[in-house]
Short mmCIF file of C-alpha atoms in Angstrom, two decimals:
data_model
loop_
_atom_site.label_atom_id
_atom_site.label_comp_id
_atom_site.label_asym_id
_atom_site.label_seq_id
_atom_site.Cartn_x
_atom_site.Cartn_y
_atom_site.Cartn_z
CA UNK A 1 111.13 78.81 121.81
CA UNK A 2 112.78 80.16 125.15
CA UNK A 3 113.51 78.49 127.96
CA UNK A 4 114.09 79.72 131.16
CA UNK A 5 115.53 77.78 133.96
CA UNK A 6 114.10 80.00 136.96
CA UNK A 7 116.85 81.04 139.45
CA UNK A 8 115.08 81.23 143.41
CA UNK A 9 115.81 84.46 144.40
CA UNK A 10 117.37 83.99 148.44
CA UNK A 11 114.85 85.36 149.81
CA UNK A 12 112.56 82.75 148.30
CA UNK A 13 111.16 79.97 150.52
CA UNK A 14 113.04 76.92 149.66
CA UNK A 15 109.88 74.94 148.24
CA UNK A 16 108.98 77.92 146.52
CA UNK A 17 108.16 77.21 142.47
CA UNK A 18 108.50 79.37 139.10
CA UNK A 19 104.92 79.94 139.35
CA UNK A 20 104.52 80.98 143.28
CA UNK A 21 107.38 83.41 142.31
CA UNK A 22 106.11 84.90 139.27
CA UNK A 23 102.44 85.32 141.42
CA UNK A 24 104.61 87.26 143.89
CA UNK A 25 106.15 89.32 141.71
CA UNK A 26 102.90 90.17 139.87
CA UNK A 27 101.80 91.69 143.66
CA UNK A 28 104.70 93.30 143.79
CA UNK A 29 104.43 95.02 140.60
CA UNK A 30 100.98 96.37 141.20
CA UNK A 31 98.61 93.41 139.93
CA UNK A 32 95.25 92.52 141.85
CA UNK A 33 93.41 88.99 141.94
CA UNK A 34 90.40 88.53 143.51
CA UNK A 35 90.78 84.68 144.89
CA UNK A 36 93.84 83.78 147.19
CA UNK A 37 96.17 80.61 146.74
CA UNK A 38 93.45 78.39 149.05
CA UNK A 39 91.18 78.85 145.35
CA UNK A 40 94.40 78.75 143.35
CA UNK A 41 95.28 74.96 145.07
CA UNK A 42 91.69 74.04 144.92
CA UNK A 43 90.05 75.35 141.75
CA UNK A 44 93.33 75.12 139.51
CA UNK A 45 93.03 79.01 138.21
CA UNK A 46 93.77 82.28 139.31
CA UNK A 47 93.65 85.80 137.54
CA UNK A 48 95.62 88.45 138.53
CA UNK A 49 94.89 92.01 136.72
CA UNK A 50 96.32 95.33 136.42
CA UNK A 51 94.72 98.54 134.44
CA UNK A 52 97.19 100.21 132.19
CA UNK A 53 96.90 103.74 130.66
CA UNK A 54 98.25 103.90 127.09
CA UNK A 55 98.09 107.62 125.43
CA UNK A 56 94.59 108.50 125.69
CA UNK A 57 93.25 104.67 126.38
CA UNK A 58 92.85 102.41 128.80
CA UNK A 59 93.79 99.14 128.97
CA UNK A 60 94.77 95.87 130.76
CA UNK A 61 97.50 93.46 131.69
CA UNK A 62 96.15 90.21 132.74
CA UNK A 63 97.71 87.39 134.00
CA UNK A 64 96.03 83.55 134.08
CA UNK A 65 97.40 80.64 135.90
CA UNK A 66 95.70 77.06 134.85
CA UNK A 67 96.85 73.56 136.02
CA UNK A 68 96.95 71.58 133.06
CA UNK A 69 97.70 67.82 134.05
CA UNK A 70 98.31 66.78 130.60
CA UNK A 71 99.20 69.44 128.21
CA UNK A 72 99.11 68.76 124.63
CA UNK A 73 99.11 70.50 121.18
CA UNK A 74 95.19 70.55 121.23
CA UNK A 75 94.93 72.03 124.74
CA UNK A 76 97.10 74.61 123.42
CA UNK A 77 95.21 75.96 120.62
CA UNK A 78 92.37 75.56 122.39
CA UNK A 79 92.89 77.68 125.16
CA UNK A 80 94.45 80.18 123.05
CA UNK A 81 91.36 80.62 120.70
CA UNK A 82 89.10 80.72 124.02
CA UNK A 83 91.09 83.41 125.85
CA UNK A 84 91.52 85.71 122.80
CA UNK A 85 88.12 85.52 122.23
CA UNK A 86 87.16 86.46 125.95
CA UNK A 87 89.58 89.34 125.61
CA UNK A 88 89.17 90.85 122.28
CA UNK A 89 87.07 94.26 121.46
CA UNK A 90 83.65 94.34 121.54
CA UNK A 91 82.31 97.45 121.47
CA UNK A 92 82.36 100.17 118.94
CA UNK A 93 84.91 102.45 120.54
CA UNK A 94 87.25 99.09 121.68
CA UNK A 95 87.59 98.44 117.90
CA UNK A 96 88.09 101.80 117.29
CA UNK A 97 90.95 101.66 119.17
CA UNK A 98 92.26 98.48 118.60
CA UNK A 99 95.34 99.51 116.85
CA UNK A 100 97.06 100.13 120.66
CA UNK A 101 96.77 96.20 121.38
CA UNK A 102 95.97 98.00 125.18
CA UNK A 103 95.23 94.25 126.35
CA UNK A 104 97.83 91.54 127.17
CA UNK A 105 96.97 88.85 128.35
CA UNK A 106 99.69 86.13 129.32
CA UNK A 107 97.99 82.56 129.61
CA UNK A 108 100.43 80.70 132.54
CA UNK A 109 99.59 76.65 131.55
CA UNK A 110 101.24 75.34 134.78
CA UNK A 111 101.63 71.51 134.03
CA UNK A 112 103.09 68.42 135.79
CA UNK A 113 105.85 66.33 135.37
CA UNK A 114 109.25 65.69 135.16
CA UNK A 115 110.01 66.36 131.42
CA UNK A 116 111.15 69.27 129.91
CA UNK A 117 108.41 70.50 127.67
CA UNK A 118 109.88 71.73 123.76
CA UNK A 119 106.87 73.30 122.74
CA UNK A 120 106.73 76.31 120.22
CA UNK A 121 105.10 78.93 121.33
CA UNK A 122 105.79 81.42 118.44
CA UNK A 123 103.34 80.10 116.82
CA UNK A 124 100.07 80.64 119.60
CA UNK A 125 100.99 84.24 119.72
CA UNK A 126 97.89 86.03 118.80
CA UNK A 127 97.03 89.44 118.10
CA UNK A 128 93.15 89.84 117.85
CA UNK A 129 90.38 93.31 118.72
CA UNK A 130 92.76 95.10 120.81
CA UNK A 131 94.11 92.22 122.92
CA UNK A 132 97.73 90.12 122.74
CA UNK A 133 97.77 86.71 123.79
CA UNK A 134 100.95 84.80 125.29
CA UNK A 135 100.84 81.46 126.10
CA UNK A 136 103.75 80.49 128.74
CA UNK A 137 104.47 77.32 129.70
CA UNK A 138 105.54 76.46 133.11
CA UNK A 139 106.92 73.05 134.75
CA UNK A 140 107.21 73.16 138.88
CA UNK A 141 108.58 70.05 139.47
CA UNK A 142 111.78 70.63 137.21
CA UNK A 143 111.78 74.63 137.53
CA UNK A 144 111.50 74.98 133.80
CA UNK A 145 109.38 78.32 131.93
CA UNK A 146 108.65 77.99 128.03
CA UNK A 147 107.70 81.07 126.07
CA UNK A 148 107.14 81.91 122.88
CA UNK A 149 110.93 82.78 120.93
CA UNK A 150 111.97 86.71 121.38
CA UNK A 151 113.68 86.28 118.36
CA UNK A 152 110.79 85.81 116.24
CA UNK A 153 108.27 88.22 116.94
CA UNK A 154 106.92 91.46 115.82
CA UNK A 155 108.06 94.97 117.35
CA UNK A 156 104.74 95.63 119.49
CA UNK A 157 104.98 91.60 121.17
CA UNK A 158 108.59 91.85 121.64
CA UNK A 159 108.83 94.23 124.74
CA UNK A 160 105.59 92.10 125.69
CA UNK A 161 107.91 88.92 126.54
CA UNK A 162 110.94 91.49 127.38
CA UNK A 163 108.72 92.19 130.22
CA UNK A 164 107.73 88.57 131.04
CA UNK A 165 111.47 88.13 131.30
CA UNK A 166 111.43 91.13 133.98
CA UNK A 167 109.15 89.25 135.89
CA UNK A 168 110.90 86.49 135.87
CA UNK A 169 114.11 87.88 137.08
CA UNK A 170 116.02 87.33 133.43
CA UNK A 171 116.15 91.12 133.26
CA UNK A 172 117.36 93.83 135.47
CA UNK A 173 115.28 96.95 134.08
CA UNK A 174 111.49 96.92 133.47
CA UNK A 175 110.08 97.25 130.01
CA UNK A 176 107.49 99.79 128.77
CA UNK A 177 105.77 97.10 126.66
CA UNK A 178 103.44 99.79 125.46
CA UNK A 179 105.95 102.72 123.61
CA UNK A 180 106.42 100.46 120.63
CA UNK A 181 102.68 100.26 119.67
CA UNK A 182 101.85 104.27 121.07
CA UNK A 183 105.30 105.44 118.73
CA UNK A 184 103.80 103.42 115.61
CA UNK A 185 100.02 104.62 116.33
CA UNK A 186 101.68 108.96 115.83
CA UNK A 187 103.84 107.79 113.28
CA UNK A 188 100.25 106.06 111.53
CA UNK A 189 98.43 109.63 112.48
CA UNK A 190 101.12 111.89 111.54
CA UNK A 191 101.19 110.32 107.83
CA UNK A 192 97.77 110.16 107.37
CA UNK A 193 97.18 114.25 108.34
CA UNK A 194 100.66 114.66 105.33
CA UNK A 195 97.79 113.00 103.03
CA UNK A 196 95.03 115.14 104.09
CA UNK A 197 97.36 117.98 103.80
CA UNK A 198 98.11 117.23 100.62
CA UNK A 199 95.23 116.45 99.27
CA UNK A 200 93.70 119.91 100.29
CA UNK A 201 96.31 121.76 99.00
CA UNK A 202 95.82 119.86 95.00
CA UNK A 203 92.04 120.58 95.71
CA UNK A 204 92.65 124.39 96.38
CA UNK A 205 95.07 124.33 93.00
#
């Protein structure tokens, strides 16, 4: 698990929270939503969404703020089954191309309270059709963020919460979360055409 203890930048408005921040930040770094914060303080959600272009695909970053009131283990998992499943690859050519992970989708639980929340996230990471899901944990009232431990995870989710972190201020550069996956996808291509290769050349012998 990592915790993050948000710092408000100064130009921050002095009631401003980890999650009104990060939503800012989001618009600053290119991402859409289609609702305003009127919806988000009524309705509980908000998505905000950004198109990504990885080699020759296309793909998404997406963003989802929920108000949880009382977050537990089983909310957990089950919000992380529903979003992967609303995320994942369909279609013929989305499968096809499901090796690049082009989706991300970071699932914001923002939850009351004024206890720190120990959760492990590690564990809700999901890869699944193309899509990465990130569950993130975030407590208002005590200006605490949760996500899943950096330590632990894979090459292509690593620069996924490495950029999370940017957003969040705990990092000074940006992160291309995307080179990891695009370097292992030629590395995959260029061994497989070695094998072709080779067997072409014992057929011709």
């Amino acid at each position: 698990m990592q915790e993050l203890k948000a710092e408000k930048p100064p130009e921050s408005p002095a009631d401003s929270d980890p999650a009104s921040r990060l939503m800012a930040r989001l618009t600053e770094e290119g991402f859409t939503t289609d609702l305003t914060e009127e919806d988000w303080r009524s309705y509980g959600e908000i998505i905000y969404r950004r198109a990504e272009k990885i080699s020759f695909a296309s793909g998404e970053t997406v963003f989802i703020f929920t108000r949880v009131h009382d977050l537990t283990e089983k909310i957990l998992r089950q919000t992380s089954d529903s979003v992967v499943n609303s995320y994942k690859a369909r279609s013929v050519s989305g499968k096809a191309l499901s090796v690049l992970q082009s989706i991300t989708v970071y699932h914001c639980l923002v939850t009351d309270g004024d206890q720190p929340h120990n959760d492990l996230l590690t564990g809700y990471v999901t890869r699944s059709g193309g899509a990465t899901f990130i569950p993130v944990i975030i407590v208002p009232d005590i200006n605490q963020v949760v996500y899943p431990d950096l330590e632990e995870k894979v090459a292509s989710v690593r620069p996924r919460i490495e950029y999370l972190q940017y957003l969040l201020g705990e990092r000074r550069e940006t992160v291309n979360m995307h080179r990891p996956t695009v370097q292992a996808m030629w590395v995959s291509l260029g061994v497989v055409l070695v094998l072709l290769l080779a067997i072409a050349v014992s057929l011709i012998h």
